[in-house]
Coordinates of C-alpha atoms and ligand atoms in Angstrom, one line a residue:
M426 CA 154.5 39.3 8.2
A427 CA 151.1 37.6 9.4
K428 CA 149.9 34.9 7.0
L429 CA 146.2 34.7 6.2
I430 CA 144.0 32.2 4.6
I431 CA 140.6 33.2 3.3
I432 CA 138.2 30.2 2.8
G433 CA 135.8 31.1 -0.1
A434 CA 136.0 33.4 -3.0
G435 CA 132.5 34.7 -2.9
A436 CA 131.4 38.3 -2.4
S437 CA 132.6 38.4 1.4
G438 CA 135.9 36.6 0.8
L439 CA 137.0 38.8 -2.1
S440 CA 135.7 41.9 -0.5
A441 CA 137.9 41.1 2.6
A442 CA 140.9 40.3 0.4
S443 CA 140.7 43.6 -1.6
R444 CA 140.3 45.7 1.6
L445 CA 143.2 44.0 3.2
V446 CA 145.4 44.8 0.3
E447 CA 144.1 48.4 0.1
K448 CA 145.0 48.7 3.8
G449 CA 148.7 47.4 3.3
F450 CA 148.4 43.7 3.8
D451 CA 150.9 42.1 1.5
P452 CA 148.9 40.0 -1.1
A453 CA 151.8 37.4 -1.1
K454 CA 150.6 36.6 2.5
I455 CA 147.1 35.9 1.6
T456 CA 145.9 32.6 0.2
I457 CA 142.2 32.2 -0.9
L458 CA 141.0 28.7 -1.1
E459 CA 137.9 28.2 -3.1
A460 CA 136.1 24.8 -3.4
E461 CA 134.4 25.5 -6.7
N462 CA 136.2 25.9 -10.1
R463 CA 135.2 29.5 -10.3
I464 CA 135.0 32.6 -8.1
G465 CA 131.7 34.2 -7.2
G466 CA 129.9 31.8 -4.9
R467 CA 126.1 32.6 -4.8
I468 CA 126.7 35.1 -7.6
L469 CA 126.6 33.0 -10.7
T470 CA 126.2 34.9 -14.0
V471 CA 125.8 32.7 -17.0
P472 CA 126.0 33.9 -20.6
H473 CA 122.8 33.0 -22.5
G474 CA 122.3 33.9 -26.1
S475 CA 123.3 37.5 -26.7
S476 CA 122.7 38.3 -23.0
L477 CA 123.0 36.5 -19.6
I478 CA 121.0 34.9 -16.8
E479 CA 121.6 35.0 -13.1
L480 CA 121.3 31.6 -11.4
G481 CA 122.0 33.3 -8.0
A482 CA 122.0 37.0 -7.0
Q483 CA 120.4 39.3 -9.5
W484 CA 119.1 42.4 -7.8
V485 CA 120.8 45.2 -6.0
H486 CA 118.2 45.7 -3.4
G487 CA 117.9 49.5 -2.9
H488 CA 120.5 52.2 -2.9
E489 CA 120.5 54.0 0.4
G490 CA 122.9 52.3 2.6
N491 CA 123.5 49.4 0.1
V492 CA 127.3 49.4 -0.4
V493 CA 127.2 47.6 -3.7
H494 CA 125.1 50.3 -5.3
P495 CA 127.8 53.0 -5.3
L496 CA 130.3 50.5 -6.6
A497 CA 128.2 49.5 -9.5
A498 CA 127.1 53.2 -10.2
A499 CA 130.6 54.5 -10.2
A500 CA 131.7 51.9 -12.7
G501 CA 128.7 52.9 -14.9
E502 CA 127.3 49.3 -14.5
I503 CA 123.8 50.0 -13.2
R504 CA 121.2 49.4 -15.8
T505 CA 119.0 52.6 -15.9
D506 CA 116.9 51.9 -18.9
I507 CA 114.5 49.5 -17.2
H508 CA 112.6 50.0 -14.0
T509 CA 109.7 47.6 -14.1
L510 CA 109.6 45.2 -11.3
E511 CA 110.5 41.8 -12.7
S512 CA 108.0 39.6 -11.3
T513 CA 108.4 37.2 -8.5
G514 CA 104.6 37.6 -8.6
Y515 CA 103.0 40.9 -7.6
A516 CA 103.5 42.9 -10.9
D517 CA 100.2 44.0 -12.5
D518 CA 100.9 42.2 -15.7
V519 CA 101.1 38.8 -14.1
E520 CA 97.9 36.7 -13.9
M521 CA 97.0 34.0 -11.4
A522 CA 95.5 30.7 -12.3
Y523 CA 94.6 27.4 -10.9
R524 CA 96.6 24.7 -12.3
D525 CA 93.5 23.3 -14.1
G526 CA 93.3 26.6 -15.9
R527 CA 90.6 28.4 -13.8
K528 CA 91.6 32.0 -13.7
I529 CA 91.4 34.6 -10.8
T530 CA 89.8 37.6 -12.2
P531 CA 91.6 41.0 -12.1
V532 CA 89.0 42.3 -9.7
Q533 CA 89.5 39.2 -7.4
L534 CA 93.3 39.7 -7.6
N535 CA 93.1 43.4 -6.8
E536 CA 91.0 42.7 -3.7
F537 CA 93.4 40.0 -2.5
K538 CA 96.4 42.3 -3.1
K539 CA 94.9 45.1 -1.3
I540 CA 94.1 43.1 1.8
L541 CA 97.5 41.4 1.9
Q542 CA 99.1 44.9 1.4
S543 CA 97.1 46.2 4.5
I544 CA 98.4 43.2 6.5
Y545 CA 102.1 44.0 5.5
D546 CA 101.6 47.5 6.5
D547 CA 100.2 46.6 9.9
S548 CA 102.9 44.0 10.5
K549 CA 105.6 46.8 10.4
K550 CA 104.0 48.1 13.7
E551 CA 102.6 45.0 15.2
L552 CA 105.4 42.4 14.8
A553 CA 107.4 44.0 17.5
Q554 CA 105.0 42.6 19.9
W555 CA 104.4 39.2 18.2
D556 CA 106.4 36.4 19.7
K557 CA 105.2 33.6 17.3
S558 CA 106.2 33.0 13.6
L559 CA 105.7 35.3 10.7
G560 CA 103.3 32.7 9.3
E561 CA 101.1 32.7 12.4
Y562 CA 100.9 36.4 12.2
F563 CA 99.8 36.4 8.5
E564 CA 97.4 33.6 9.0
S565 CA 95.7 35.1 12.0
K566 CA 95.3 38.5 10.3
F567 CA 94.0 36.9 7.1
G568 CA 91.6 34.9 9.2
E569 CA 90.3 38.1 10.8
H570 CA 89.6 39.5 7.3
L571 CA 87.9 36.3 6.3
N572 CA 85.7 36.3 9.5
R573 CA 84.7 39.9 9.1
G574 CA 83.8 39.5 5.4
S575 CA 86.5 41.7 3.9
F576 CA 86.5 39.4 0.8
T577 CA 83.5 40.2 -1.4
T578 CA 84.6 38.9 -4.7
M579 CA 85.5 35.4 -3.9
N580 CA 84.7 32.6 -1.4
R581 CA 86.7 31.6 1.6
S582 CA 88.6 28.7 0.0
T583 CA 89.7 30.8 -3.0
A584 CA 91.0 33.3 -0.7
L585 CA 92.9 30.7 1.3
D586 CA 94.4 29.3 -2.0
L587 CA 95.6 32.8 -2.8
L588 CA 97.2 33.1 0.6
D589 CA 99.1 29.8 0.1
W590 CA 100.5 31.5 -3.0
A591 CA 101.5 34.5 -1.0
H592 CA 103.2 32.1 1.5
R593 CA 105.4 30.6 -1.2
S594 CA 106.2 34.1 -2.5
Q595 CA 107.2 35.2 1.0
N596 CA 109.5 32.1 1.2
I597 CA 111.5 33.4 -1.7
E598 CA 111.9 36.8 0.2
D599 CA 112.9 35.1 3.5
G600 CA 114.7 32.1 2.4
S601 CA 112.8 30.1 4.8
D602 CA 111.1 26.7 4.1
N603 CA 108.0 27.7 5.7
W604 CA 106.8 31.1 7.1
N605 CA 106.2 29.3 10.4
D606 CA 109.9 28.8 10.7
T607 CA 110.5 32.6 10.3
S608 CA 110.4 34.7 13.5
G609 CA 107.8 37.4 13.4
V610 CA 109.7 39.7 15.7
G611 CA 113.0 38.5 14.2
S612 CA 111.9 39.4 10.7
L613 CA 112.0 43.2 11.8
E614 CA 115.8 42.8 12.3
Y615 CA 116.1 42.7 8.4
H616 CA 116.6 46.4 7.5
E617 CA 115.7 47.2 3.9
C618 CA 117.8 49.8 1.9
E619 CA 115.5 52.5 0.4
G620 CA 115.2 52.7 -3.4
D621 CA 114.5 50.5 -6.2
Y622 CA 114.6 47.0 -4.9
T623 CA 115.2 45.3 -8.3
T624 CA 118.1 47.3 -9.8
V625 CA 120.0 45.1 -12.1
W626 CA 123.5 45.2 -13.5
K627 CA 124.3 45.9 -17.2
R628 CA 126.6 43.0 -17.6
G629 CA 125.5 40.8 -14.6
Y630 CA 126.2 40.7 -11.0
S631 CA 129.6 39.0 -11.4
V632 CA 131.1 42.3 -12.6
L633 CA 131.2 43.1 -8.9
F634 CA 134.3 40.9 -8.7
D635 CA 136.1 42.9 -11.5
I636 CA 135.4 46.0 -9.6
L637 CA 136.5 44.5 -6.2
M638 CA 139.8 43.1 -7.6
K639 CA 140.6 46.1 -9.8
N640 CA 142.9 48.6 -8.4
V641 CA 144.6 46.4 -5.9
P642 CA 147.6 45.0 -7.7
K643 CA 150.6 45.3 -5.3
T644 CA 154.2 44.4 -5.5
S645 CA 155.7 41.9 -3.1
N646 CA 159.5 41.4 -3.1
G647 CA 159.6 43.2 -6.5
L648 CA 157.0 40.9 -8.0
K649 CA 153.7 42.3 -9.3
L650 CA 151.0 40.3 -7.6
S651 CA 147.2 40.7 -8.0
L652 CA 144.5 39.1 -5.9
S653 CA 143.5 36.7 -8.5
D654 CA 147.0 35.2 -8.4
R655 CA 146.3 34.4 -4.8
I656 CA 143.1 32.3 -5.4
Q657 CA 143.4 28.4 -5.5
L658 CA 140.3 27.1 -7.2
N659 CA 139.2 23.5 -6.8
S660 CA 140.4 23.6 -3.2
P661 CA 137.8 22.4 -0.9
V662 CA 139.0 22.7 2.7
N663 CA 138.2 19.5 4.6
L664 CA 139.8 20.4 8.1
I665 CA 140.8 23.3 10.1
R666 CA 143.1 22.6 13.0
W667 CA 143.0 25.8 15.0
N668 CA 144.2 25.0 18.5
S669 CA 146.2 21.9 18.5
A670 CA 149.6 23.5 18.6
P671 CA 148.7 27.0 19.7
S672 CA 152.0 28.7 19.0
S673 CA 152.0 27.4 15.4
G674 CA 148.8 29.0 14.2
V675 CA 146.2 27.2 12.1
Q676 CA 146.6 24.3 9.7
V677 CA 144.1 24.2 6.9
V678 CA 143.8 20.7 5.2
C679 CA 142.8 20.3 1.6
S680 CA 142.7 16.8 -0.1
D681 CA 146.1 17.5 -1.8
K682 CA 147.8 19.9 0.4
T683 CA 148.0 21.3 4.0
Y684 CA 148.4 25.1 4.4
Y685 CA 149.6 27.0 7.4
A686 CA 148.5 30.5 8.6
D687 CA 148.4 32.7 11.5
M688 CA 144.8 33.4 10.9
V689 CA 141.9 32.0 8.9
L690 CA 138.9 34.0 7.6
I691 CA 135.9 31.6 7.0
T692 CA 133.3 32.7 4.5
C693 CA 131.5 29.5 3.7
S694 CA 127.7 29.8 3.7
L695 CA 125.8 29.1 7.0
G696 CA 124.5 26.0 5.1
V697 CA 128.0 24.6 4.8
L698 CA 128.6 25.2 8.5
K699 CA 125.3 23.6 9.5
D700 CA 126.1 20.6 7.3
R701 CA 129.7 19.9 8.7
A702 CA 131.1 22.4 11.2
D703 CA 131.6 19.5 13.5
K704 CA 133.8 17.7 11.0
L705 CA 135.4 20.9 9.6
F706 CA 136.9 22.3 12.8
T707 CA 139.1 20.5 15.3
P708 CA 138.8 21.2 18.1
L709 CA 135.1 21.8 17.9
L710 CA 134.1 25.4 17.8
P711 CA 133.1 27.1 21.1
E712 CA 129.5 26.2 22.2
K713 CA 128.2 29.8 21.6
K714 CA 129.3 29.5 18.0
R715 CA 127.9 26.1 17.4
R716 CA 124.7 27.2 19.0
A717 CA 124.4 30.2 16.4
I718 CA 125.1 27.8 13.5
E719 CA 122.4 25.5 14.6
A720 CA 119.7 28.2 15.5
L721 CA 120.0 30.7 12.6
G722 CA 117.9 29.8 9.6
F723 CA 119.2 28.8 6.2
G724 CA 116.8 27.6 3.4
T725 CA 116.7 26.6 -0.1
V726 CA 115.5 28.9 -3.0
N727 CA 116.0 27.8 -6.6
K728 CA 115.3 29.4 -10.0
I729 CA 113.9 27.5 -13.0
F730 CA 114.2 29.0 -16.5
L731 CA 112.3 27.4 -19.4
E732 CA 113.8 28.3 -22.9
F733 CA 111.4 28.5 -25.9
R734 CA 112.3 28.6 -29.6
K735 CA 110.4 32.0 -29.7
P736 CA 108.0 33.8 -27.5
W737 CA 104.3 32.5 -27.9
W738 CA 103.2 35.4 -25.5
T739 CA 102.6 39.0 -26.2
S740 CA 104.7 41.9 -24.9
E741 CA 101.7 42.8 -22.5
W742 CA 101.8 39.5 -20.8
G743 CA 104.1 39.4 -17.7
G744 CA 103.4 35.7 -16.8
V745 CA 101.1 33.5 -14.7
N746 CA 101.3 32.5 -11.1
F747 CA 100.0 29.0 -10.1
I748 CA 97.5 28.5 -7.5
T749 CA 97.2 25.0 -6.0
D750 CA 93.8 23.5 -5.1
P751 CA 94.7 21.6 -2.0
S752 CA 92.2 18.9 -3.1
K753 CA 94.2 18.3 -6.3
A754 CA 97.7 18.8 -5.0
T755 CA 100.0 15.9 -5.9
G756 CA 102.3 16.2 -2.7
E757 CA 105.2 16.7 -5.1
W758 CA 107.6 19.6 -5.7
E759 CA 105.4 21.0 -8.5
D760 CA 102.7 21.9 -6.0
R761 CA 105.1 24.6 -4.8
V762 CA 106.3 26.1 -8.0
L763 CA 105.4 29.9 -7.9
G764 CA 104.4 30.3 -11.6
F765 CA 106.3 31.6 -14.7
S766 CA 107.1 35.2 -15.7
T767 CA 109.0 37.0 -18.3
V768 CA 112.8 37.8 -18.1
R769 CA 114.1 41.1 -18.8
G770 CA 116.6 41.1 -21.8
Q771 CA 115.8 37.5 -22.5
P772 CA 112.8 37.3 -24.9
N773 CA 112.7 33.4 -25.3
L774 CA 112.9 32.7 -21.4
L775 CA 110.4 32.4 -18.7
I776 CA 111.5 32.2 -15.0
S777 CA 110.0 30.5 -11.9
W778 CA 111.0 29.9 -8.4
V779 CA 110.7 26.9 -6.0
T780 CA 111.6 27.0 -2.2
G781 CA 112.0 24.9 0.8
S782 CA 111.6 21.1 0.9
A783 CA 110.0 21.2 -2.5
A784 CA 113.1 22.9 -3.9
R785 CA 115.2 20.1 -2.2
Q786 CA 113.0 17.4 -3.9
F787 CA 113.1 19.3 -7.1
E788 CA 116.9 19.0 -7.1
T789 CA 116.8 15.3 -7.2
R790 CA 114.6 15.1 -10.2
S791 CA 115.8 15.0 -13.7
E792 CA 115.7 17.8 -16.2
D793 CA 113.3 15.9 -18.3
E794 CA 110.9 15.6 -15.4
V795 CA 111.2 19.2 -14.6
L796 CA 110.7 20.3 -18.2
M797 CA 107.7 18.0 -18.7
K798 CA 105.8 18.9 -15.4
C799 CA 106.5 22.7 -15.7
S800 CA 105.5 22.8 -19.2
T801 CA 102.2 20.8 -18.4
M802 CA 101.5 23.3 -15.6
L803 CA 102.2 26.3 -17.6
R804 CA 100.2 25.1 -20.8
T805 CA 97.1 24.3 -18.5
A806 CA 97.4 27.7 -16.8
V807 CA 97.7 29.7 -20.0
G808 CA 94.8 27.8 -21.5
T809 CA 93.5 29.1 -24.9
D810 CA 94.8 32.7 -24.3
F811 CA 97.8 32.0 -26.5
A812 CA 99.1 29.4 -29.0
Y813 CA 101.4 27.8 -26.5
E814 CA 104.6 26.0 -27.8
E815 CA 106.6 23.5 -25.8
P816 CA 109.9 24.7 -24.3
T817 CA 113.1 23.3 -25.6
R818 CA 115.2 23.5 -22.5
V819 CA 115.3 23.9 -18.7
I820 CA 118.1 25.9 -17.0
R821 CA 118.0 25.6 -13.2
S822 CA 119.9 26.3 -10.1
L823 CA 120.8 23.5 -7.7
W824 CA 121.9 25.4 -4.5
Q825 CA 121.1 22.7 -1.9
S826 CA 122.8 19.6 -3.4
N827 CA 126.0 21.5 -4.1
P828 CA 128.1 20.7 -1.0
H829 CA 129.8 24.1 -1.2
F830 CA 126.6 25.9 -0.5
C831 CA 124.0 23.5 1.0
G832 CA 121.2 26.0 0.4
S833 CA 120.5 29.5 -0.6
Y834 CA 120.5 32.2 2.1
S835 CA 119.9 32.9 5.8
F836 CA 117.0 34.1 7.8
R837 CA 116.0 34.9 11.4
S838 CA 114.4 31.7 12.5
K839 CA 112.0 31.3 15.4
K840 CA 114.6 29.1 17.0
S841 CA 117.2 31.9 16.9
I842 CA 114.9 34.1 19.0
E843 CA 114.1 31.3 21.4
L844 CA 117.8 30.6 21.9
D845 CA 118.7 34.3 21.9
V846 CA 121.1 33.9 19.1
C847 CA 122.0 36.6 16.5
P848 CA 124.2 36.8 13.4
S849 CA 126.9 38.8 15.4
D850 CA 127.4 35.5 17.4
L851 CA 128.3 33.9 14.2
A852 CA 130.7 36.8 13.4
E853 CA 132.5 36.6 16.6
P854 CA 136.2 35.6 16.3
V855 CA 137.4 32.4 17.8
I856 CA 140.4 32.6 20.2
D857 CA 143.0 29.8 20.8
S858 CA 144.2 28.9 24.3
N859 CA 147.0 31.2 23.9
G860 CA 144.6 34.1 23.7
S861 CA 145.3 34.8 20.0
A862 CA 142.4 35.3 17.6
R863 CA 142.7 32.5 15.0
L864 CA 139.4 32.3 13.3
F865 CA 137.4 35.1 11.7
F866 CA 134.0 34.8 10.2
A867 CA 132.4 36.7 7.4
G868 CA 129.5 36.0 4.9
E869 CA 126.0 37.2 4.5
A870 CA 124.7 35.2 7.5
T871 CA 127.0 37.1 10.0
H872 CA 125.4 40.5 9.3
D873 CA 122.7 41.4 12.0
H874 CA 120.5 43.6 9.6
R875 CA 121.1 42.9 5.9
Y876 CA 121.7 39.1 6.0
S877 CA 120.8 37.1 3.0
T878 CA 122.0 39.7 0.4
V879 CA 125.1 40.4 -1.5
H880 CA 125.6 43.9 0.1
A881 CA 125.6 42.1 3.5
A882 CA 128.4 39.7 2.2
V883 CA 130.5 42.7 1.0
E884 CA 130.0 44.7 4.3
T885 CA 131.0 41.6 6.4
G886 CA 134.1 41.0 4.3
W887 CA 135.2 44.6 4.9
R888 CA 134.2 44.5 8.6
E889 CA 136.5 41.3 9.1
A890 CA 139.3 42.9 7.0
D891 CA 139.3 45.9 9.3
R892 CA 139.2 43.6 12.4
I893 CA 142.1 41.6 11.0
V894 CA 144.2 44.7 10.4
E895 CA 143.5 46.0 14.0
H896 CA 144.3 42.5 15.3
V897 CA 147.6 42.5 13.3
K898 CA 148.5 45.9 14.7
E899 CA 147.8 44.9 18.3
T900 CA 149.9 41.9 18.2
N901 CA 153.5 41.1 17.5
F902 CA 152.8 41.1 13.8
T903 CA 152.8 45.0 14.0
A904 CA 156.2 45.7 12.7
K905 CA 155.5 43.5 9.6
L906 CA 152.4 45.1 8.3
Ligands
FAD1228 C1 118.9 31.9 -6.0 C2 119.5 33.1 -5.2 C3 119.1 34.5 -5.4 C4 119.6 35.5 -4.8 N1 119.2 36.7 -5.2 C5 119.8 37.8 -4.5 C6 119.6 39.1 -5.0 O1 118.7 39.3 -6.0 N2 120.2 40.2 -4.4 C7 121.0 40.0 -3.3 O2 121.6 41.0 -2.8 N3 121.4 38.7 -2.9 C8 120.7 37.6 -3.6 N4 121.1 36.3 -3.1 C9 122.0 36.1 -2.0 C10 123.5 36.3 -2.3 O3 123.7 35.7 -3.5 C11 124.4 35.9 -1.2 O4 124.0 36.5 0.0 C12 125.9 36.4 -1.4 O5 126.3 36.2 -2.6 C13 126.6 35.5 -0.3 O6 128.0 35.8 -0.5 P1 129.0 35.1 0.7 O7 130.4 35.5 0.4 O8 128.4 35.3 2.0 O9 128.9 33.5 0.3 P2 129.2 32.6 -0.8 O10 128.8 33.4 -2.1 O11 128.5 31.3 -0.6 O12 130.7 32.4 -0.9 C14 131.4 31.5 -0.1 C15 132.3 30.6 -0.9 O13 132.9 29.6 -0.1 C16 133.2 28.6 -0.9 N5 133.3 27.4 0.0 C17 132.3 26.8 0.7 N6 132.8 25.7 1.4 C18 134.2 25.7 1.2 C19 135.3 25.0 1.6 N7 135.1 23.9 2.5 N8 136.4 25.2 1.2 C20 136.7 26.2 0.2 N9 135.7 27.0 -0.2 C21 134.4 26.7 0.3 C22 132.0 28.4 -1.9 O14 132.2 27.7 -3.0 C23 131.8 30.0 -2.1 O15 132.4 30.4 -3.3 C24 120.6 35.2 -3.8 C25 121.1 34.0 -3.6 C26 120.5 32.9 -4.2 C27 121.0 31.6 -4.0

């Protein structure tokens, strides 16, 4: 029977494992090596009070064509009682304020949102012919509006300060450091699923793993085995020897043990591959694969939760976004913090986001500094509207500095278009000098159209499981499946 090692117990790795077992692969022949002390990868649901918070994925983005939605819905795990958009910014109940407390009026905000929306609508038709970055598209269209006098409620510099906020918000969507890194035409490769974009799970996204791993216990040599028995936590893989002795398969080296397999499915993030593919694989991966790793984009997006003893805001208040006056910018991470908004099901928390190089700098700063700076910004932006009270704690994600992720999610960079590279290049199996497929690749960044999401990760896990089953059938492993 063919032996398989799966590197990574995130959404793609565990989807692949469950599909393989469903298709008859003996679970005893699968070993899942996970670097962290937990499963889930970039899904990280953390209990908080009587509810939970998500430090990684939170939303099921749409339902048509989203493979996660039916899994969650069939299990009765979709939360149907709330439909309001939890704000990453554009919700109507979220205000905008300069960090010195000056507020943007509702009339100004409406005008800005209307103009920005018209640029978004045009972009769907025009980006196909746009060979520059997404940022250059938005800046040039916005400039046209400024020049033709579309803004009647604010001056040019206020409009540009609001555009800077829209840029930060777009970075959360794209996962890129800067919208000038995102390809304009490439961004059309991302296909949205129709339906509510911010559907949430009743008991948190990590319930996905219970669903994936349920129904697949199998017997091997009379022993009842489940997939969870096949997962080795705290097992970072340091080296994959995939072609040194072609007939003997692949060696996978962890610090305390070397594993042997016929095939390896790699599901580490693109960030991990960018950071150390040249050290992880020996021999080096083929040139085409290395080019894909280099050229596809992978950025940093972090969440910041502030905890308060009790809410000092009212139920009508959705939050406040921060606008940075360039003449008062500090050049530090706090210039790029989006603002704070309320969190569904968590009455004492407010959430913010920070992206790109600011997010990386933020990760190097102490919790005390983060708490103090965020609180100062929030207090000033709220002004005298409420009797503000200091937060008691900060809870935050650190996706970049964790060596098992090295960032948050992938995007279609300008460079990937220039070098004519796409996610399916990253997905292509690697074949040894004997002609056997040895290395398979899954993970969100290997999906041509739904990259950056959990549903992409799940689909790519299933895709590679099917590919592995076909490969096993076509080779001399056939009789053993
Ligand atoms: C802040 C944030 C918010 C997000 N929000 C959403 C959202 O709302 N909706 C959505 O659909 N998606 C969202 N995403 C994206 C989504 O979380 C990911 O696309 C998805 O979880 C990726 O799954 P994966 O299996 O491809 O990779 P991962 O989850 O990264 O799994 C790979 C696994 O490999 C392990 N690993 C890495 N290196 C090694 C090694 N050397 N040896 C052994 N194991 C290793 C890692 O520890 C990890 O567990 C968000 C992500 C972030 C960071």
